[in-house]
mmCIF file of C-alpha atoms in Angstrom:
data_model
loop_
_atom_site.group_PDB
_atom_site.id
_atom_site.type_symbol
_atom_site.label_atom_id
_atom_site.label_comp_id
_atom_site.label_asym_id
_atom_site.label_seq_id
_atom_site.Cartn_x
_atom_site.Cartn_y
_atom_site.Cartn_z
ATOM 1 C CA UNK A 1 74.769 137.181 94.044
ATOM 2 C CA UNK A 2 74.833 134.147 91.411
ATOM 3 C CA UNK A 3 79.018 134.368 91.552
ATOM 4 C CA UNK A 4 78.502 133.753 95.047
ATOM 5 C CA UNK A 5 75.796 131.229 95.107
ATOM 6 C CA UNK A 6 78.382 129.712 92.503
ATOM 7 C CA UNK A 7 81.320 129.733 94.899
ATOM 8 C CA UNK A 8 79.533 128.131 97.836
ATOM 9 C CA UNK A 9 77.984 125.745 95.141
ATOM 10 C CA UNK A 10 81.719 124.784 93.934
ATOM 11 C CA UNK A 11 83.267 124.826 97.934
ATOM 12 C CA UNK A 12 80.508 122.442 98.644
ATOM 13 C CA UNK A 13 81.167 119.941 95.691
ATOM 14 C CA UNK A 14 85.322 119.874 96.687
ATOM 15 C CA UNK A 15 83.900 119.267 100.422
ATOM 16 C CA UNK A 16 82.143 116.307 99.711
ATOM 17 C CA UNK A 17 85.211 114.837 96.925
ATOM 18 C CA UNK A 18 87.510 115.192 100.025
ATOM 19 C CA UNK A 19 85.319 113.594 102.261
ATOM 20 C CA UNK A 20 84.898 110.476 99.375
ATOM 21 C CA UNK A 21 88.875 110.724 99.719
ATOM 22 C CA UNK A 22 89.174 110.358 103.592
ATOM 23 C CA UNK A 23 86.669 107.539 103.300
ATOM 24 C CA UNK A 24 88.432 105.768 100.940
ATOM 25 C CA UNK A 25 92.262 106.054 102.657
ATOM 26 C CA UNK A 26 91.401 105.621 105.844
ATOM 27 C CA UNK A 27 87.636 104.838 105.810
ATOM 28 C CA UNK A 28 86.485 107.087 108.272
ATOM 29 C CA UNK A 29 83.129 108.339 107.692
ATOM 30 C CA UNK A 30 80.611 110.679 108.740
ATOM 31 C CA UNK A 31 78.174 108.921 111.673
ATOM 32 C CA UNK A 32 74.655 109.575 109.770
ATOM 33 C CA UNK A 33 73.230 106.950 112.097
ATOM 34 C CA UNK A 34 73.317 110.255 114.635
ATOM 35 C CA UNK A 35 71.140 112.245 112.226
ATOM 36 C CA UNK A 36 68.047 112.167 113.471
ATOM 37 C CA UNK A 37 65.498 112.800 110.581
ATOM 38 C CA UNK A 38 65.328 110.178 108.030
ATOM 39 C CA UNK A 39 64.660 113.333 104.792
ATOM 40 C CA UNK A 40 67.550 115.426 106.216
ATOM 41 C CA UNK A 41 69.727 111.881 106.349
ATOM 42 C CA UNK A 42 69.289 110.814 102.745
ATOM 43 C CA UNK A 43 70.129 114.156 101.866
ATOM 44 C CA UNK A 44 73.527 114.103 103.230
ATOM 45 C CA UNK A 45 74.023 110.819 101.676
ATOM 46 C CA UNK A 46 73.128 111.793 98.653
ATOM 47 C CA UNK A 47 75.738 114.999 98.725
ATOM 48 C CA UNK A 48 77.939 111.904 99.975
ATOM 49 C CA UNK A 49 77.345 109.870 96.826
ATOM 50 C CA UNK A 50 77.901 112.824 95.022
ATOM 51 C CA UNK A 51 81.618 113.391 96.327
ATOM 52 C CA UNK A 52 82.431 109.668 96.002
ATOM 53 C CA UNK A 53 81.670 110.351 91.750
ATOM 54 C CA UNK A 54 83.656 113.281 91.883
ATOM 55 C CA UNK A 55 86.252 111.424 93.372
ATOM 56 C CA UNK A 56 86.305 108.427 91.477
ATOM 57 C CA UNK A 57 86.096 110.699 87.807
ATOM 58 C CA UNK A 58 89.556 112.793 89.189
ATOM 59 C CA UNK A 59 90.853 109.204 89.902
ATOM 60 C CA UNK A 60 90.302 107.966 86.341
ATOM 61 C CA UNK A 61 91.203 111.340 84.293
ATOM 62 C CA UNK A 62 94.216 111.792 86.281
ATOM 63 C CA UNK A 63 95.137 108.078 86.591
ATOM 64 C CA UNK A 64 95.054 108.412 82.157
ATOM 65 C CA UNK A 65 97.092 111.663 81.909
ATOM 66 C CA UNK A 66 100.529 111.420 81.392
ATOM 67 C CA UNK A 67 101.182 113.995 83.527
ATOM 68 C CA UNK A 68 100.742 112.003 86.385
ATOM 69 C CA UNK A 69 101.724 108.320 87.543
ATOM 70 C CA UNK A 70 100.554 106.169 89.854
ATOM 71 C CA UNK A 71 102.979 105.435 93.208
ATOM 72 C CA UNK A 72 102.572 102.231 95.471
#
């Protein structure tokens, strides 16, 4: 039961990081003006916020690795 609370836990936190990625290349987001309750609304933007850090650290760690180089 925890490995799968764990699992939906991690599938959740790469859901929001490729949401934070969609925002930033095209900068579509999701329309939480249509979310009616104001609790249930700062919720999702804090899960939001969440994915935009995610993002943002995998930007920086990857963008220093020498593994990887950056492409314009």
């Amino acid at each position: 039961m925890f490995g799968r609370l764990m699992h939906y836990t991690f599938d959740a936190f790469l859901l929001s990081a490729f949401l934070a990625g969609v925002k930033r290349s095209t900068g579509i987001t999701p329309a939480l003006s249509l979310v009616p309750d104001k609790d249930v609304r700062h919720l999702i933007e804090s899960y939001l916020e969440v994915g935009e850090y995610a993002f943002d650290f995998a930007v920086v760690f990857l963008g220093r690795s020498r593994f990887f180089e950056r492409k314009r």
